[in-house]
Amino acid sequence: GDAGSGASGGAKKDKIVMGFAQVGAESGWRTANTKSIQDAAAAAGIELKFSDAQQKQENQIKAIRSYIAQKVDVIAFSPVVESGWDTVLKEAKDAKIPVILTDRAVDSKDTTLYKTFLGSDFVVEGKKAGDWLVKEYQGKTDPVNIVELQGTTGSAPANDRKSGFADAIKASPNLKIIASQTGDFTRAKGKEVMEAFLKANPKIDVLYAHNDDMALGAIEAIEAAGKKPGTDIKIISVDAVKDGMTALAAGKINHIVECSPLLGPQLMDLAKKVVNGESVQPRILTEETEFTPEQAKAALPDRKY
Ligand code: GYE
């Protein structure tokens, strides 16, 4: 990636090389995110080096180090967990390779280690999920037993969707989280953990899943236990991928908070700017909404992912 003289020389690069360290392929969201990044890179004429870390931080660190060794022009990545990035980010900084965080945040105190963070506000997403539940049970005082399927332990979306939700329901003492465990954002784990929840808890009223895929796995477990998802157990999830929206339209999920995976075009714009030494906003938020079953039916025909 040495076609131009880059940021330091002030001239524009004619071919930018980006190294992208993806989390994995754990969910429908992730698949759509990967496609968005690959399509947007091609459209922007950016050469993309892409790696899949299979949800392991050590693999992402290795990928980032190899991008540094290859002297790419810009590194972008979606950090699987929040902590433990300072060393490798410092290595990129020392090599003068700008880093863009996409989708997930890091908890590094030193914010000069990356140029910007593009992605959703996961606390707000969790809060939207909790607010919906509070409204759903408004005026009722009977105990409501909630089980929670958390995303990948230590990841920003799991941490934030948990805290945002807890915050939203805390003023309603009858809304109680009786069990909370990670399902690693996958269908298989969502199903497995929901099976265990159902065995251990005779009365479950609500499932809050940190993503659609875990909710979809849980639906299988609920049906296998002879219960009706969406009716016997109300389900709220996050993402709004096609399969989730289809379950919502069918009444098996009751509410979905949207999280957009289509970050590719914005990421490529940012990459061009940081490579050319232009300044960018340190935090760029994705725009999102929420869906009821009726809205899911209306949105499905045009849904891209
Ligand atoms: O919600 C989940 C995926 O980081 C926002 O990761 C992303 C999350 C998304 O596995 O489905």
Coordinates of C-alpha atoms and ligand atoms in Angstrom, one line a residue:
G1 CA 0.0 0.0 0.0
D2 CA 2.7 2.5 -0.9
A3 CA 1.2 4.1 -4.0
G4 CA 1.0 7.6 -2.6
S5 CA 3.0 9.5 -0.1
G6 CA 0.3 9.2 2.5
A7 CA -0.7 11.4 5.3
S8 CA 2.7 12.7 6.2
G9 CA 3.4 13.9 2.6
G10 CA 0.0 15.5 2.3
A11 CA -0.7 14.0 -1.1
K12 CA -3.7 11.7 -1.6
K13 CA -3.1 8.0 -1.8
D14 CA -4.4 6.4 -5.0
K15 CA -4.8 2.9 -3.6
I16 CA -5.6 2.4 0.1
V17 CA -5.0 -1.0 1.7
M18 CA -7.1 -1.8 4.7
G19 CA -6.5 -4.7 7.1
F20 CA -9.8 -5.7 8.8
A21 CA -9.9 -8.0 11.8
Q22 CA -13.4 -9.3 12.1
V23 CA -14.9 -10.9 15.2
G24 CA -16.1 -14.1 13.6
A25 CA -19.2 -15.4 11.9
E26 CA -21.3 -16.0 15.0
S27 CA -24.6 -14.4 13.9
G28 CA -26.7 -13.2 11.1
W29 CA -25.7 -9.7 12.1
R30 CA -22.0 -10.5 11.7
T31 CA -22.5 -12.1 8.3
A32 CA -24.4 -9.0 7.1
N33 CA -21.6 -6.8 8.6
T34 CA -18.9 -8.7 6.8
K35 CA -20.7 -8.5 3.5
S36 CA -21.3 -4.7 4.0
I37 CA -17.6 -4.2 4.6
Q38 CA -16.5 -6.3 1.6
D39 CA -18.9 -4.7 -0.7
A40 CA -18.1 -1.2 0.4
A41 CA -14.4 -1.8 0.1
A42 CA -14.8 -3.0 -3.5
A43 CA -17.1 0.0 -4.3
A44 CA -14.6 2.4 -2.8
G45 CA -11.6 0.9 -4.6
I46 CA -10.0 0.0 -1.3
E47 CA -8.0 -3.2 -1.2
L48 CA -9.2 -5.3 1.8
K49 CA -7.2 -7.8 3.7
F50 CA -9.8 -9.6 5.8
S51 CA -9.5 -12.1 8.7
D52 CA -12.0 -13.9 10.8
A53 CA -11.0 -14.4 14.5
Q54 CA -13.6 -17.0 15.4
Q55 CA -14.5 -14.9 18.4
K56 CA -11.0 -15.2 19.9
Q57 CA -9.1 -12.1 21.0
E58 CA -5.7 -13.8 20.5
N59 CA -6.6 -14.4 16.8
Q60 CA -7.5 -10.8 16.4
I61 CA -4.3 -9.6 18.0
K62 CA -2.4 -11.9 15.6
A63 CA -4.2 -10.5 12.6
I64 CA -3.6 -6.9 13.7
R65 CA 0.1 -7.7 14.1
S66 CA 0.3 -9.2 10.7
Y67 CA -1.4 -6.1 9.2
I68 CA 1.3 -4.0 10.9
A69 CA 4.0 -6.2 9.5
Q70 CA 2.5 -5.9 6.0
K71 CA 2.4 -2.1 6.4
V72 CA -1.2 -1.7 5.5
D73 CA -2.5 1.9 5.3
V74 CA -5.2 1.6 7.8
I75 CA -6.4 -1.1 10.3
A76 CA -10.0 -1.5 11.2
F77 CA -11.4 -4.0 13.6
S78 CA -14.4 -5.0 15.7
P79 CA -12.9 -5.9 19.1
V80 CA -14.3 -9.2 20.3
V81 CA -14.0 -8.0 24.0
E82 CA -13.5 -4.6 25.5
S83 CA -10.3 -5.0 27.4
G84 CA -6.7 -6.0 26.7
W85 CA -6.0 -4.0 23.5
D86 CA -3.4 -1.3 24.7
T87 CA -0.3 -3.2 23.7
V88 CA -1.2 -4.1 20.2
L89 CA -2.8 -0.7 19.6
K90 CA 0.4 1.0 20.8
E91 CA 2.3 -1.2 18.2
A92 CA 0.0 0.1 15.4
K93 CA 0.5 3.7 16.7
D94 CA 4.3 3.3 16.8
A95 CA 4.1 2.0 13.2
K96 CA 2.1 5.1 12.3
I97 CA -0.8 3.0 11.0
P98 CA -4.2 4.6 11.9
V99 CA -6.8 2.4 13.6
I100 CA -10.5 2.6 13.3
L101 CA -12.8 0.8 15.7
T102 CA -16.0 -0.5 14.1
D103 CA -19.1 -1.9 15.8
R104 CA -17.5 -2.6 19.2
A105 CA -15.6 -0.4 21.6
V106 CA -12.4 -0.9 23.6
D107 CA -11.9 0.2 27.2
S108 CA -8.4 1.7 26.7
K109 CA -7.9 4.9 28.7
D110 CA -5.7 6.3 26.0
T111 CA -8.0 7.4 23.2
T112 CA -5.2 8.5 21.0
L113 CA -4.7 4.7 20.3
Y114 CA -7.4 4.9 17.6
K115 CA -8.8 7.6 15.4
T116 CA -12.5 7.0 15.7
F117 CA -15.2 4.5 16.8
L118 CA -18.0 3.8 14.4
G119 CA -21.0 1.9 15.8
S120 CA -24.1 1.7 17.8
D121 CA -24.9 2.8 21.3
F122 CA -25.5 -0.5 23.0
V123 CA -26.6 1.0 26.3
V124 CA -29.4 2.8 24.5
E125 CA -30.4 -0.5 22.8
G126 CA -30.6 -2.2 26.2
K127 CA -32.6 0.7 27.5
K128 CA -35.0 0.5 24.6
A129 CA -35.6 -3.2 25.3
G130 CA -36.2 -2.5 29.0
D131 CA -38.5 0.5 28.3
W132 CA -40.6 -1.7 26.1
L133 CA -41.0 -4.3 28.8
V134 CA -41.8 -1.7 31.4
K135 CA -44.6 -0.4 29.2
E136 CA -45.8 -3.9 28.4
Y137 CA -46.4 -4.6 32.1
Q138 CA -47.5 -1.1 33.0
G139 CA -50.1 -1.0 35.8
K140 CA -49.5 -4.7 36.8
T141 CA -47.8 -5.7 40.0
D142 CA -47.6 -9.4 39.7
P143 CA -44.0 -10.7 39.7
V144 CA -42.5 -11.0 36.2
N145 CA -39.7 -13.5 35.9
I146 CA -37.1 -12.6 33.3
V147 CA -34.3 -14.7 32.0
E148 CA -31.5 -13.0 30.1
L149 CA -29.2 -14.5 27.4
Q150 CA -26.1 -12.4 27.3
G151 CA -23.8 -11.9 24.4
T152 CA -20.1 -12.8 24.4
T153 CA -18.7 -12.3 27.9
G154 CA -16.6 -9.1 28.1
S155 CA -17.9 -7.7 24.8
A156 CA -19.1 -4.2 24.6
P157 CA -22.6 -5.2 23.4
A158 CA -23.0 -7.7 26.2
N159 CA -21.9 -5.3 28.9
D160 CA -23.9 -2.4 27.6
R161 CA -27.1 -4.2 26.6
K162 CA -27.1 -5.7 30.1
S163 CA -26.6 -2.5 31.9
G164 CA -29.0 -0.4 29.7
F165 CA -31.8 -3.0 30.3
A166 CA -31.1 -3.3 34.0
D167 CA -31.3 0.5 34.3
A168 CA -34.6 0.7 32.4
I169 CA -36.4 -1.9 34.6
K170 CA -34.9 -0.9 38.0
A171 CA -37.8 1.3 39.0
S172 CA -40.3 -1.6 38.5
P173 CA -39.6 -4.0 41.4
N174 CA -41.9 -6.7 40.0
L175 CA -39.7 -7.1 36.9
K176 CA -37.0 -9.5 38.1
I177 CA -34.1 -11.0 36.3
I178 CA -34.1 -14.5 37.8
A179 CA -31.3 -16.0 35.6
S180 CA -28.7 -14.4 33.3
Q181 CA -26.0 -16.3 31.3
T182 CA -24.0 -16.0 28.2
G183 CA -25.1 -17.6 25.0
D184 CA -22.1 -16.2 23.1
F185 CA -24.3 -14.5 20.5
T186 CA -24.9 -17.9 18.7
R187 CA -28.1 -19.9 18.0
A188 CA -26.6 -23.1 19.3
K189 CA -25.6 -21.6 22.7
G190 CA -28.8 -19.7 22.9
K191 CA -30.7 -23.0 22.6
E192 CA -28.5 -24.8 25.1
V193 CA -28.7 -22.1 27.8
M194 CA -32.4 -21.7 27.3
E195 CA -32.9 -25.4 27.8
A196 CA -31.0 -25.1 31.1
F197 CA -33.1 -22.1 32.1
L198 CA -36.3 -23.9 31.4
K199 CA -35.2 -26.9 33.5
A200 CA -34.1 -24.8 36.5
N201 CA -37.0 -22.4 36.5
P202 CA -40.7 -23.5 36.4
K203 CA -42.0 -20.0 35.8
I204 CA -40.3 -17.9 33.1
D205 CA -42.4 -15.0 31.8
V206 CA -39.9 -13.1 29.6
L207 CA -36.7 -13.8 27.7
Y208 CA -34.4 -10.9 27.0
A209 CA -31.8 -12.0 24.4
H210 CA -28.9 -9.7 23.5
N211 CA -29.3 -10.7 19.8
D212 CA -31.8 -12.4 17.5
D213 CA -29.7 -15.5 16.9
M214 CA -29.8 -16.5 20.6
A215 CA -33.5 -15.7 20.7
L216 CA -34.0 -18.0 17.7
G217 CA -32.1 -20.8 19.4
A218 CA -34.1 -20.2 22.5
I219 CA -37.3 -20.4 20.6
E220 CA -36.4 -24.0 19.6
A221 CA -35.8 -24.9 23.2
I222 CA -39.1 -23.3 24.3
E223 CA -41.1 -25.2 21.6
A224 CA -39.3 -28.4 22.5
A225 CA -40.4 -27.9 26.1
G226 CA -44.0 -27.7 24.9
K227 CA -44.4 -23.9 25.4
K228 CA -45.4 -21.2 23.0
P229 CA -42.7 -18.6 22.3
G230 CA -44.2 -15.1 22.2
T231 CA -47.2 -16.1 24.2
D232 CA -46.2 -18.3 27.2
I233 CA -42.8 -16.6 27.2
K234 CA -42.5 -13.1 25.8
I235 CA -39.3 -12.5 23.9
I236 CA -37.4 -9.3 23.3
S237 CA -34.1 -9.3 21.3
V238 CA -31.7 -7.0 19.5
D239 CA -30.4 -6.8 15.9
A240 CA -33.5 -7.1 13.6
V241 CA -31.9 -9.5 11.1
K242 CA -34.2 -11.1 8.6
D243 CA -34.7 -14.4 10.6
G244 CA -35.4 -12.4 13.7
M245 CA -37.9 -10.1 11.9
T246 CA -39.6 -13.2 10.4
A247 CA -40.0 -14.7 13.9
L248 CA -41.3 -11.3 15.1
A249 CA -43.8 -11.1 12.2
A250 CA -45.0 -14.6 13.2
G251 CA -45.5 -13.6 16.8
K252 CA -42.7 -15.8 18.2
I253 CA -40.7 -12.7 19.2
N254 CA -42.6 -9.8 20.7
H255 CA -40.2 -6.9 20.1
I256 CA -36.9 -6.2 18.5
V257 CA -34.5 -3.3 19.0
E258 CA -32.6 -2.6 15.8
C259 CA -28.8 -2.6 15.5
S260 CA -27.6 -1.9 12.0
P261 CA -24.7 -4.0 10.6
L262 CA -24.4 -1.9 7.5
L263 CA -21.3 -0.1 8.6
G264 CA -19.2 -0.6 5.4
P265 CA -19.8 2.6 3.4
Q266 CA -19.2 4.8 6.5
L267 CA -16.1 2.9 7.4
M268 CA -14.6 3.3 3.9
D269 CA -15.3 7.0 4.0
L270 CA -13.6 7.3 7.3
A271 CA -10.6 5.2 6.1
K272 CA -10.0 7.5 3.2
K273 CA -10.1 10.5 5.5
V274 CA -7.7 9.2 8.2
V275 CA -5.3 7.9 5.6
N276 CA -5.2 11.3 4.0
G277 CA -4.7 13.0 7.3
E278 CA -8.1 14.6 7.6
S279 CA -9.6 14.9 11.0
V280 CA -12.7 12.8 11.9
Q281 CA -15.2 12.8 14.7
P282 CA -14.0 10.6 17.6
R283 CA -17.4 8.8 17.9
I284 CA -19.8 8.1 15.1
L285 CA -23.2 6.7 15.9
T286 CA -25.3 4.4 13.8
E287 CA -29.0 5.4 13.3
E288 CA -31.5 2.8 14.5
T289 CA -35.1 2.1 15.3
E290 CA -37.3 -0.6 17.0
F291 CA -39.9 -3.0 15.5
T292 CA -43.3 -4.3 16.6
P293 CA -44.7 -7.4 14.8
E294 CA -46.8 -5.2 12.5
Q295 CA -43.8 -3.0 11.6
A296 CA -41.7 -6.2 11.0
K297 CA -44.3 -7.4 8.5
A298 CA -44.1 -4.1 6.7
A299 CA -40.3 -3.9 6.7
L300 CA -39.5 -7.5 5.7
P301 CA -40.0 -7.3 1.9
D302 CA -37.2 -4.6 1.6
R303 CA -35.0 -5.9 4.4
K304 CA -31.4 -6.2 3.1
Y305 CA -30.1 -8.6 5.8
Ligands
GYE1 O1 -25.6 -7.7 18.0 C1 -24.5 -9.7 17.5 C2 -23.2 -10.0 17.0 O2 -21.3 -6.5 18.0 C3 -23.4 -5.4 17.5 O3 -22.4 -9.0 17.6 C4 -22.6 -6.6 17.4 C5 -23.2 -7.9 17.9 C6 -24.6 -8.2 17.3 O4 -22.8 -11.2 17.1 O5 -25.5 -10.4 16.7

